[in-house]
Coordinates of N, CA, C and O in Angstrom, one line a residue:
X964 N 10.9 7.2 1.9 CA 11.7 6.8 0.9 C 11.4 7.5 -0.4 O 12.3 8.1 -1.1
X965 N 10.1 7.7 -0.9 CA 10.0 8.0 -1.9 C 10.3 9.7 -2.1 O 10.6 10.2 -3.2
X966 N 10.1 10.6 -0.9 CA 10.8 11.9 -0.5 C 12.2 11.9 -0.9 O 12.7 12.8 -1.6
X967 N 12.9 10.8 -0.5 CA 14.4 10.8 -0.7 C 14.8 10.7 -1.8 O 15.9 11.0 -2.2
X968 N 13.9 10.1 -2.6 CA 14.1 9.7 -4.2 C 13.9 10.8 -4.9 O 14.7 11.3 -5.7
X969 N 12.8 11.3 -4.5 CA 12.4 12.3 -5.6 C 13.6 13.7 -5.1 O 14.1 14.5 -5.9
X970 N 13.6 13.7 -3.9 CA 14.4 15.3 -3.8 C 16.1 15.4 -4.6 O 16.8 16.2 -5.1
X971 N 16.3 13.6 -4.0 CA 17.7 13.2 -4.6 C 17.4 13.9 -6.7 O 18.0 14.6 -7.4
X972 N 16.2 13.2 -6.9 CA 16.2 13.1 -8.6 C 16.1 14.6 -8.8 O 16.5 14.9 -9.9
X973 N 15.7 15.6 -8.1 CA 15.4 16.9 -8.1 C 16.7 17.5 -8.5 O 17.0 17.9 -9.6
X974 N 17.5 17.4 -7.1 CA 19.2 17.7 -7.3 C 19.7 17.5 -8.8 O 20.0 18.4 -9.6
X975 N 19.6 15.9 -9.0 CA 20.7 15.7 -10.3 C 19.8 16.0 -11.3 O 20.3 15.9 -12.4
X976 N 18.4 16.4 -11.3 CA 17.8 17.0 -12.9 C 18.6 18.4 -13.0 O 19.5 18.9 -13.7
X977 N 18.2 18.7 -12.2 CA 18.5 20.3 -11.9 C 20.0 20.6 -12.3 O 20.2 21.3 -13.2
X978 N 21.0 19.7 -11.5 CA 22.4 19.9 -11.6 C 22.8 19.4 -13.1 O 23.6 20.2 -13.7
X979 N 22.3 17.7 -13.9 CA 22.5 18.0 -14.9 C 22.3 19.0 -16.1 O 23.2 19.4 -16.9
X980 N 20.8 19.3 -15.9 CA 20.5 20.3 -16.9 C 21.0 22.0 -16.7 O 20.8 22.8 -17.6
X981 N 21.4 22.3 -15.8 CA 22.1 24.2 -15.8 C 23.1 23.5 -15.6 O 24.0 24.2 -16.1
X982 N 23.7 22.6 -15.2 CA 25.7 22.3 -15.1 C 25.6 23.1 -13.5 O 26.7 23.2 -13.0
X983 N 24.9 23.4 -13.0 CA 25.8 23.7 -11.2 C 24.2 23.2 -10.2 O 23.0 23.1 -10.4
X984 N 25.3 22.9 -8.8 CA 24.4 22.9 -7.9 C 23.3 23.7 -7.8 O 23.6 24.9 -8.0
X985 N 22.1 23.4 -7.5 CA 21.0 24.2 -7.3 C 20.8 24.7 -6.2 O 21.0 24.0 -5.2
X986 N 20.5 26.0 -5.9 CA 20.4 26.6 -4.6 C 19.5 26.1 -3.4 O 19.8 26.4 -2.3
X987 N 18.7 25.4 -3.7 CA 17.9 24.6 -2.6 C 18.5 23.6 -2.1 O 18.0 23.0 -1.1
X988 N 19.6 23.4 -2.8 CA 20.5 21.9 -1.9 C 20.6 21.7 -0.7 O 20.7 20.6 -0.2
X989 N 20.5 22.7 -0.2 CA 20.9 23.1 1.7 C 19.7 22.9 2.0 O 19.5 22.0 2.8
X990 N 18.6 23.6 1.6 CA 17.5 23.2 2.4 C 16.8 22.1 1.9 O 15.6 22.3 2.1
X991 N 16.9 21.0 1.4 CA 16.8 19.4 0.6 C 17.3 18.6 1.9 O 16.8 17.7 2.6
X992 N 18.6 19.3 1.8 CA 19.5 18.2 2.8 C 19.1 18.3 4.1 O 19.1 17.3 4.9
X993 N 18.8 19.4 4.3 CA 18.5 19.7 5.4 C 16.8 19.1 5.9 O 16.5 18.8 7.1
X994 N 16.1 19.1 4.9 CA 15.0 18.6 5.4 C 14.6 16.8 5.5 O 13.9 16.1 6.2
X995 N 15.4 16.6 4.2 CA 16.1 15.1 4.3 C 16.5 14.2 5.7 O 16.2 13.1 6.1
X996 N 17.7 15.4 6.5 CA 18.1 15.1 7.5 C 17.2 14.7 8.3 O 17.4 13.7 8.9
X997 N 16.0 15.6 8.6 CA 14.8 16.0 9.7 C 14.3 14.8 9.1 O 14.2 14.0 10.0
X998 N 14.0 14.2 7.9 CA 12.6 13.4 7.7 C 13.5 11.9 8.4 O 13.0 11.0 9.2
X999 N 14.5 11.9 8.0 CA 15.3 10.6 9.1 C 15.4 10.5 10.3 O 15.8 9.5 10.7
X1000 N 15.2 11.5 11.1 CA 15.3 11.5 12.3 C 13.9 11.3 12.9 O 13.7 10.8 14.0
X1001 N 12.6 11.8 11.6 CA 10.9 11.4 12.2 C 10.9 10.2 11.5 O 9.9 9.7 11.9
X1002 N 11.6 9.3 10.6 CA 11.2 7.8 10.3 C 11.7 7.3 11.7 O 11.0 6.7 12.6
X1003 N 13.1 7.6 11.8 CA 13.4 6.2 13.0 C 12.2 6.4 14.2 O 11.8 5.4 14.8
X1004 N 11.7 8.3 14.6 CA 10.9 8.3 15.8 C 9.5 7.1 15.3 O 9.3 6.2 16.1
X1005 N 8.9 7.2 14.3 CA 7.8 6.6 13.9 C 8.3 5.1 13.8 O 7.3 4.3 13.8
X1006 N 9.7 4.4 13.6 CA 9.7 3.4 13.1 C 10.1 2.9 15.0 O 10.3 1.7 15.1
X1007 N 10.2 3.5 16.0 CA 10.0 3.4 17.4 C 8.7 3.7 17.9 O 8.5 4.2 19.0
X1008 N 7.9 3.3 17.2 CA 6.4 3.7 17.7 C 5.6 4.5 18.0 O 4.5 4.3 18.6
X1009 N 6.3 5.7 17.5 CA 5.4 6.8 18.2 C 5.2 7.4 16.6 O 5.8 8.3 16.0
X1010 N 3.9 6.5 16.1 CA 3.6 7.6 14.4 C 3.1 8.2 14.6 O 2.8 8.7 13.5
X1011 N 2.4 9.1 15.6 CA 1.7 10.0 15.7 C 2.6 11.4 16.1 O 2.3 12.5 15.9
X1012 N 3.3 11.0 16.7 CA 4.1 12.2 17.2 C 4.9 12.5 15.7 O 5.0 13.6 15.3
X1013 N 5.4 11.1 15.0 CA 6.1 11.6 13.5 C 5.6 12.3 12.7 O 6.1 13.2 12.0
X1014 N 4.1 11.8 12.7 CA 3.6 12.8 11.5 C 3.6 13.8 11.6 O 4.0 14.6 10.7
X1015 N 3.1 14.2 12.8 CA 3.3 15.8 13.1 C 4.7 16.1 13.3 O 4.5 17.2 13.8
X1016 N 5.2 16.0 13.3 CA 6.2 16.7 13.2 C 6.8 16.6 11.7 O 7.5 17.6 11.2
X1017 N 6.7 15.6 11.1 CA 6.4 15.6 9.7 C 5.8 16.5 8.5 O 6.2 16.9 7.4
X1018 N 4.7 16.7 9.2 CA 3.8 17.8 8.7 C 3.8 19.0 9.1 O 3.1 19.7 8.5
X1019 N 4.5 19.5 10.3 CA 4.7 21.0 10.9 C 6.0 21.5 10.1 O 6.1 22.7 9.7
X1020 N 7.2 20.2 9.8 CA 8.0 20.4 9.1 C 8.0 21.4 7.7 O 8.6 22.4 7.4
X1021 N 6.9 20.4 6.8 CA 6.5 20.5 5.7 C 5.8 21.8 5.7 O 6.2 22.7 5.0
X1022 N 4.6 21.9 6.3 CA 4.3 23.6 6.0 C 5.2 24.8 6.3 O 5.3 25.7 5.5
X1023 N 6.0 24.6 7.7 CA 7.0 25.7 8.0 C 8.1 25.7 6.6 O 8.5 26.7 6.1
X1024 N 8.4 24.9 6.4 CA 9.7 24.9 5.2 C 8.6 25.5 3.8 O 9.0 26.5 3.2
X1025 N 7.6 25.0 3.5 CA 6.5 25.5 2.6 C 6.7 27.0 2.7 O 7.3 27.8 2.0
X1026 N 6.0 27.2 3.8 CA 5.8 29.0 4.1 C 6.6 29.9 4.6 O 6.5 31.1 4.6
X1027 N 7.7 29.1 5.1 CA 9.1 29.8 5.7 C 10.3 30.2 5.0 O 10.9 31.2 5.4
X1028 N 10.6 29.3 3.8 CA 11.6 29.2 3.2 C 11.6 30.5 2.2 O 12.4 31.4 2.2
X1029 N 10.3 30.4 1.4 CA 10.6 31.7 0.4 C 10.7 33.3 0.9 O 10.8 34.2 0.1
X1030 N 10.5 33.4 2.6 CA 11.1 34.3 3.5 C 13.1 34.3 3.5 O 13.8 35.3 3.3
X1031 N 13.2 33.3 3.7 CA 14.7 33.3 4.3 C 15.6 32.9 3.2 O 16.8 33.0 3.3
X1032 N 15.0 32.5 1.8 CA 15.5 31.9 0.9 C 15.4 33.0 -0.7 O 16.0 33.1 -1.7
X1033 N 14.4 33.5 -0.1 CA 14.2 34.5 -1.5 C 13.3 34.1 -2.6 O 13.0 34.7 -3.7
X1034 N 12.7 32.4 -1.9 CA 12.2 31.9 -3.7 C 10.8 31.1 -3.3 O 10.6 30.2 -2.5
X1035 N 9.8 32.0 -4.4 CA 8.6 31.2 -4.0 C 8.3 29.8 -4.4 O 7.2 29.2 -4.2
X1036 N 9.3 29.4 -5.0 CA 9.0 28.1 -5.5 C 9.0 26.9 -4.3 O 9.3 25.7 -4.5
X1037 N 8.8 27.3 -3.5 CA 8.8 26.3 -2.4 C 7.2 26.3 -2.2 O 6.5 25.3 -1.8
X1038 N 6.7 27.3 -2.5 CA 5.0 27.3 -2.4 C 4.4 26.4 -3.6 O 3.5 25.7 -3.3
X1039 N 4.7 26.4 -4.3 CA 4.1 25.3 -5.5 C 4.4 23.9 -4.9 O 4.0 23.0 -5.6
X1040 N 5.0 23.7 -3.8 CA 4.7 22.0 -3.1 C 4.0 21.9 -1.5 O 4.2 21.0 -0.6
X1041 N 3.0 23.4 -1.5 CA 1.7 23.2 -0.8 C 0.8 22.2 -0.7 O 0.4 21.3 0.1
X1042 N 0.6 22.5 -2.0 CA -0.5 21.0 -2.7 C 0.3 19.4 -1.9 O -0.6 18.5 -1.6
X1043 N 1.3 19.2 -1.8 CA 2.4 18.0 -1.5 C 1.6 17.9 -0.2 O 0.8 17.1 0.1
X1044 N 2.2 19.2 0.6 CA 2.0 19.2 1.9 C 0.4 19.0 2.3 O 0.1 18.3 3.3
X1045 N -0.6 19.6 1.4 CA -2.3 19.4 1.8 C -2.2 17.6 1.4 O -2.5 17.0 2.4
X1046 N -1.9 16.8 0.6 CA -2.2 15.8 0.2 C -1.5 15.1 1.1 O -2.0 14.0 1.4
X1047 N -0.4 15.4 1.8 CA 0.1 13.9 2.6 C -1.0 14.5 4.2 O -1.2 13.7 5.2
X1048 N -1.3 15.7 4.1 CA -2.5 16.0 5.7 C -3.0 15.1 5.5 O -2.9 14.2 6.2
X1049 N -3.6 15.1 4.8 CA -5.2 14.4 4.3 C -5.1 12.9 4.5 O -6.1 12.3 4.9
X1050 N -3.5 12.1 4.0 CA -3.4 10.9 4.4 C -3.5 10.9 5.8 O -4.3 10.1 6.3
X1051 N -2.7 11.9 6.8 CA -2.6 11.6 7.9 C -2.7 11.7 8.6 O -2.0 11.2 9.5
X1052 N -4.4 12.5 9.0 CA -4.8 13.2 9.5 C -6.1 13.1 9.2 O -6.5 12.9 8.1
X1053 N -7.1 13.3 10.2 CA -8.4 13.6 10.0 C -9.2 15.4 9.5 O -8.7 16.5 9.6
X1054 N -10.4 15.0 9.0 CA -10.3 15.8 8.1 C -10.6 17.4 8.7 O -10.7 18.5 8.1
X1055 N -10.5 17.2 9.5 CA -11.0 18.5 10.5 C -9.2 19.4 10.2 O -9.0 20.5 9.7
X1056 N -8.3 18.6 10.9 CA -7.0 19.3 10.5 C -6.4 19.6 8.9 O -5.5 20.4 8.5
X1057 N -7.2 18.8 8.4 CA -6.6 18.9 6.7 C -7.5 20.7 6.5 O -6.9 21.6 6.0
X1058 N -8.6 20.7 6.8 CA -9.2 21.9 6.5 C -8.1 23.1 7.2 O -7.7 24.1 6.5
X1059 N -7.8 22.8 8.6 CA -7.1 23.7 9.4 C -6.0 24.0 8.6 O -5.5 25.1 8.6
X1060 N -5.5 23.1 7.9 CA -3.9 22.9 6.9 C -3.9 23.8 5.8 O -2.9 24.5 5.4
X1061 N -5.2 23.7 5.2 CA -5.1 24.0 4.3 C -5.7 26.0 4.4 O -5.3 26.9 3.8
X1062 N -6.7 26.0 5.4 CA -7.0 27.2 5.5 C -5.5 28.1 5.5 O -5.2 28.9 4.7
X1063 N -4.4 27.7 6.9 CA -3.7 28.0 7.3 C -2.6 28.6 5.8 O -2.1 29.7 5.6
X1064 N -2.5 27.2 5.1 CA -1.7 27.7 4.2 C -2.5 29.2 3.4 O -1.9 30.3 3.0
X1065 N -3.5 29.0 3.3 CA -3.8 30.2 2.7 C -3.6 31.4 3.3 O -3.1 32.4 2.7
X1066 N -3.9 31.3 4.1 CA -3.8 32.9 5.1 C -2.3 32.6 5.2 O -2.0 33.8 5.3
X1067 N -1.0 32.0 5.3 CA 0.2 32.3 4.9 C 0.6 33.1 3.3 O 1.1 34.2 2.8
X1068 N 0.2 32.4 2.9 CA 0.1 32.6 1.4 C -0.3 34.3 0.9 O 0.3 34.9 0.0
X1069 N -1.1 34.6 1.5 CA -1.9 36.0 1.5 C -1.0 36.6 2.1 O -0.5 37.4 1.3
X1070 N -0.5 36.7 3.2 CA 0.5 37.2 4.2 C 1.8 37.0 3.5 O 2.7 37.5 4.2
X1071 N 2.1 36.5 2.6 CA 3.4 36.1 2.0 C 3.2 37.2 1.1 O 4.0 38.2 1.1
X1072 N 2.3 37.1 0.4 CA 1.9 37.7 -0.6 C 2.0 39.9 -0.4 O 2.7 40.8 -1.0
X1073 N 1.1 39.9 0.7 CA 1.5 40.9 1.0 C 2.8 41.8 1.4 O 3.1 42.9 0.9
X1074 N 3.4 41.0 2.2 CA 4.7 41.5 2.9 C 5.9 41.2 2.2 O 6.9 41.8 2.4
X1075 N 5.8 40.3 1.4 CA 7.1 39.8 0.7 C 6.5 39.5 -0.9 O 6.5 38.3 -1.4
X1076 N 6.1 40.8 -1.7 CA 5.7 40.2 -3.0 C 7.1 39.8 -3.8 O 8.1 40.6 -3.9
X1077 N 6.9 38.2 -4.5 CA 7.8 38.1 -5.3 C 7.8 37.6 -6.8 O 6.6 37.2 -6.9
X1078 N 8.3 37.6 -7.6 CA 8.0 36.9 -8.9 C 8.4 35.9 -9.1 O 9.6 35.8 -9.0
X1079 N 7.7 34.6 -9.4 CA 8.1 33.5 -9.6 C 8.4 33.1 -11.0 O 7.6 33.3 -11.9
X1080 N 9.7 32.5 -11.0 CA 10.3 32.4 -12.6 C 10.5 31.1 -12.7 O 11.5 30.5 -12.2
X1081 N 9.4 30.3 -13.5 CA 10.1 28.2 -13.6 C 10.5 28.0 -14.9 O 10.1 28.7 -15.9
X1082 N 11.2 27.1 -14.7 CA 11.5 26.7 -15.8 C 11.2 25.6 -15.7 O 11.1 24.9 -14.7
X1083 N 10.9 25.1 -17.6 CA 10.2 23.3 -17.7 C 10.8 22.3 -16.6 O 9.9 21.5 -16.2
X1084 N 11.8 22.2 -16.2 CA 12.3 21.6 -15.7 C 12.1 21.7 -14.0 O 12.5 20.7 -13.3
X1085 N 11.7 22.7 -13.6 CA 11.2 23.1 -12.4 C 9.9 22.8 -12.4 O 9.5 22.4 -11.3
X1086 N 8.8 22.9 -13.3 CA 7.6 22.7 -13.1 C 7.8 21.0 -12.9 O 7.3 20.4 -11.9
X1087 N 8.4 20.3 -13.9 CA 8.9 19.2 -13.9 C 8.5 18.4 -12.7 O 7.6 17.6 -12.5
X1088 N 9.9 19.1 -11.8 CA 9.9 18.6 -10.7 C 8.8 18.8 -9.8 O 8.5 17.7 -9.2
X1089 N 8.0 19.9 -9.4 CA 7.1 19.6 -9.2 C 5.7 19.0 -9.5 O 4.7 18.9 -8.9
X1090 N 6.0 18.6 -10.2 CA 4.8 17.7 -11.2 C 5.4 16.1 -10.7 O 4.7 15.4 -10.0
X1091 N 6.5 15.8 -11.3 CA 7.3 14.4 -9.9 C 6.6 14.5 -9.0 O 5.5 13.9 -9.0
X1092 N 6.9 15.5 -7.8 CA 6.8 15.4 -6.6 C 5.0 15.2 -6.0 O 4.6 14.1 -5.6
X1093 N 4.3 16.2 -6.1 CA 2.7 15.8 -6.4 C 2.5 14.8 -6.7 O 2.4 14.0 -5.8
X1094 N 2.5 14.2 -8.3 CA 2.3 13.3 -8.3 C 2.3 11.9 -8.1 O 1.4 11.1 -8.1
X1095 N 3.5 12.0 -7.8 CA 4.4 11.2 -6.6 C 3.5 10.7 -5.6 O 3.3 9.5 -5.4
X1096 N 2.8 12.0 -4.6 CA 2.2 12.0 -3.2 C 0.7 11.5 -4.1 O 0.3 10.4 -3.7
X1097 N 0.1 11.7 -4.8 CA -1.3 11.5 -4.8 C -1.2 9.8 -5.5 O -2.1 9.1 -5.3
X1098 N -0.5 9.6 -5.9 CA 0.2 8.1 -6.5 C 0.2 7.4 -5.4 O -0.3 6.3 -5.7
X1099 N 0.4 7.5 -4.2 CA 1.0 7.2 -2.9 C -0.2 7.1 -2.3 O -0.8 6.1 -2.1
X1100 N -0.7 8.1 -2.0 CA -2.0 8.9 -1.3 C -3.8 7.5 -1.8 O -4.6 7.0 -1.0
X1101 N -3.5 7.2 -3.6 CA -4.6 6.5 -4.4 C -4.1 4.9 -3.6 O -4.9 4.1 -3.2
X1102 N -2.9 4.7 -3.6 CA -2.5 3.1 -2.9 C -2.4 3.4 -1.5 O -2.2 2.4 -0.8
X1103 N -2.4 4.2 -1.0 CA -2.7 4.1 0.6 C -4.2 3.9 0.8 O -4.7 2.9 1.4
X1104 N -4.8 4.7 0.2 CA -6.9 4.4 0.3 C -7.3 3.3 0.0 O -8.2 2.8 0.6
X1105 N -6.4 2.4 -1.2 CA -6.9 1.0 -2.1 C -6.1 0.0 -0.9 O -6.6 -1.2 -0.7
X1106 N -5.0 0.5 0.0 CA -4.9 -0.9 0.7 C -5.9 -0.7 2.3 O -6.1 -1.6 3.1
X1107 N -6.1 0.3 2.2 CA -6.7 0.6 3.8 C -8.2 0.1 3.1 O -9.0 -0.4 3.9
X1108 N -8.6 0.2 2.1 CA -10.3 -0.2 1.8 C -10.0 -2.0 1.6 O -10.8 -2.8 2.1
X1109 N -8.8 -2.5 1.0 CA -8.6 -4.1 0.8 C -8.7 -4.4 2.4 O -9.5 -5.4 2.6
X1110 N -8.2 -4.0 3.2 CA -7.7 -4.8 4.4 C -9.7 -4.2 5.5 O -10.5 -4.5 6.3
X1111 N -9.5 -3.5 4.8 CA -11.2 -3.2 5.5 C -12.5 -4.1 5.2 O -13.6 -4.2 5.8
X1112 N -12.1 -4.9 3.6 CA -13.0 -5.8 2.9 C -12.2 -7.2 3.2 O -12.6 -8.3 2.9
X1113 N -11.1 -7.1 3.8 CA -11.3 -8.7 4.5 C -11.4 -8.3 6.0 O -11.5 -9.4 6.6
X1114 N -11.3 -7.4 6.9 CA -11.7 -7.2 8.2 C -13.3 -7.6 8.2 O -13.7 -8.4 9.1
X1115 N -14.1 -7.0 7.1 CA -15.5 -7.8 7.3 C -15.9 -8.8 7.0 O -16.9 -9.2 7.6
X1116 N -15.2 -9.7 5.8 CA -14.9 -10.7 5.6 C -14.9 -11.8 6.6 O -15.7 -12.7 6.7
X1117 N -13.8 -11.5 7.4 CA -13.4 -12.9 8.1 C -14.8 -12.2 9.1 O -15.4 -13.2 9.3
X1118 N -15.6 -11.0 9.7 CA -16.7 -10.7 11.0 C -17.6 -11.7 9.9 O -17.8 -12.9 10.1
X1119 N -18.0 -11.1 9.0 CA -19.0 -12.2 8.2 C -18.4 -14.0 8.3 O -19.2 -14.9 8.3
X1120 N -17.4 -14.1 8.3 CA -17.6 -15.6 8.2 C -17.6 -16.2 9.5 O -18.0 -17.3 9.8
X1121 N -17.1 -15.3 10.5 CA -17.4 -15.4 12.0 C -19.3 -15.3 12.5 O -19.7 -15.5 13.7
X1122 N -19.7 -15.0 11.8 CA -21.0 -14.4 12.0 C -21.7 -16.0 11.4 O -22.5 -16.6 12.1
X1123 N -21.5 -16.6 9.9 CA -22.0 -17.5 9.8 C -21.8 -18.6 10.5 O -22.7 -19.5 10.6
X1124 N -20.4 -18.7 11.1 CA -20.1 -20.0 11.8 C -20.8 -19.9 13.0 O -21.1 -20.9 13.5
X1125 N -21.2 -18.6 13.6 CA -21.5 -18.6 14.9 C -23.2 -19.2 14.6 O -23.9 -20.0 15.3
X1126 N -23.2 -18.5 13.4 CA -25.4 -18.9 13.1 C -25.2 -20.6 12.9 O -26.1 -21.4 13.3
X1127 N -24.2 -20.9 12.5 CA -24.5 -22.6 12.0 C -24.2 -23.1 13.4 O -24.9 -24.1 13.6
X1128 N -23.5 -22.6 14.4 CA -23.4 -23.3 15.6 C -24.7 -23.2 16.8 O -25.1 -24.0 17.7
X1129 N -25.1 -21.7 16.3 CA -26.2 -21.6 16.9 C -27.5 -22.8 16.4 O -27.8 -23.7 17.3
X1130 N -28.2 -22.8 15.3 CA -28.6 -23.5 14.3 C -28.4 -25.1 15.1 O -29.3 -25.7 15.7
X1131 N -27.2 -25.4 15.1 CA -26.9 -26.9 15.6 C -27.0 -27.2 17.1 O -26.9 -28.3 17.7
X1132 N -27.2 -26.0 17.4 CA -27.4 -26.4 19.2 C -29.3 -26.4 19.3 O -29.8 -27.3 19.9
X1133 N -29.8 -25.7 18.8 CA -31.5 -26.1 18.2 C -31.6 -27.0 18.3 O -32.0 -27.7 19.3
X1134 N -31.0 -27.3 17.0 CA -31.2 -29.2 16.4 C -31.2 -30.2 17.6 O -31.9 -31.2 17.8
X1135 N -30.2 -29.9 18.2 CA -29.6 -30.4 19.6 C -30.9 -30.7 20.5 O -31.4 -31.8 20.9
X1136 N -31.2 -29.6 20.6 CA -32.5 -29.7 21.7 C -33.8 -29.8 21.3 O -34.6 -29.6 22.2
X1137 N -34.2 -30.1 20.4 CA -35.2 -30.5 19.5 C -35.3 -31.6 19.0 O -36.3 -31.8 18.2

């Protein structure tokens, strides 16, 4: 959801402030499309096959696009793509992720040097969109550590009831 928000708010900054469609519209929509078709797979039970494919998504469109598209501004939401690994993934692949992007990056660099030109409003949006994910990323950690502090919670109150019952069967035989 919050992908669809921010790419939607991307569009209409973009289109209000220059007055025309923005050239990445197609590939927005297009990836839009893909991320609805890995919610419903994940929201059918299979999150593990979504993420990845979520996240194969996201690097190939990262490292692919400013090939086919002409514009490196798709590499400044790397960072997007390393931060939602890291949610989703253990840390051994987030390293592989992020090595990976680099040696694309290098290879981008070499074969296809380009100049990247932003404007405030383009840094903008990327600054949304990151943000966004590590915003997301700080309340995913704080609810997975809450629900981890009453998972030991209720073992600890399981643990005292079991000693008072133990305790009272003593008593019992004594």
């Amino acid at each position: 959801v919050a992908l669809f928000v921010t790419s939607g708010l991307a569009i209409i900054i973009f289109t209000l402030t220059s007055g025309r469609t923005p050239g990445f519209t197609f590939q927005l929509l297009l990836l839009m499309g893909l991320l609805a078709v890995y919610y419903f797979v994940n929201r059918s039970g299979h999150y593990r096959i979504a993420s990845a494919l979520f996240l194969i998504m996201n690097f190939i469109s990262m490292h692919v696009f400013p090939l086919l598209f002409g514009s490196n501004n798709w590499l400044l939401f790397t960072s997007m793509n390393l931060i939602l690994t890291a949610i989703l993934t253990p840390v051994r692949v987030t390293m592989f992720v992020f090595a990976a992007s680099m040696a694309a990056q290098i290879l981008l660099a070499r074969f296809n040097p380009q100049i990247l030109e932003m404007t405030n409003i383009g840094l903008f949006i990327v600054y949304l969109v990151t943000a966004s994910m590590v915003i997301v990323f700080i309340n995913h950690r704080n609810r997975l550590e809450q629900d981890r502090q009453r998972e030991l919670q209720a073992a600890n109150a399981r643990l005292i009831e079991s000693e008072m019952i133990l305790e009272q069967r003593v008593d019992e035989r004594t």
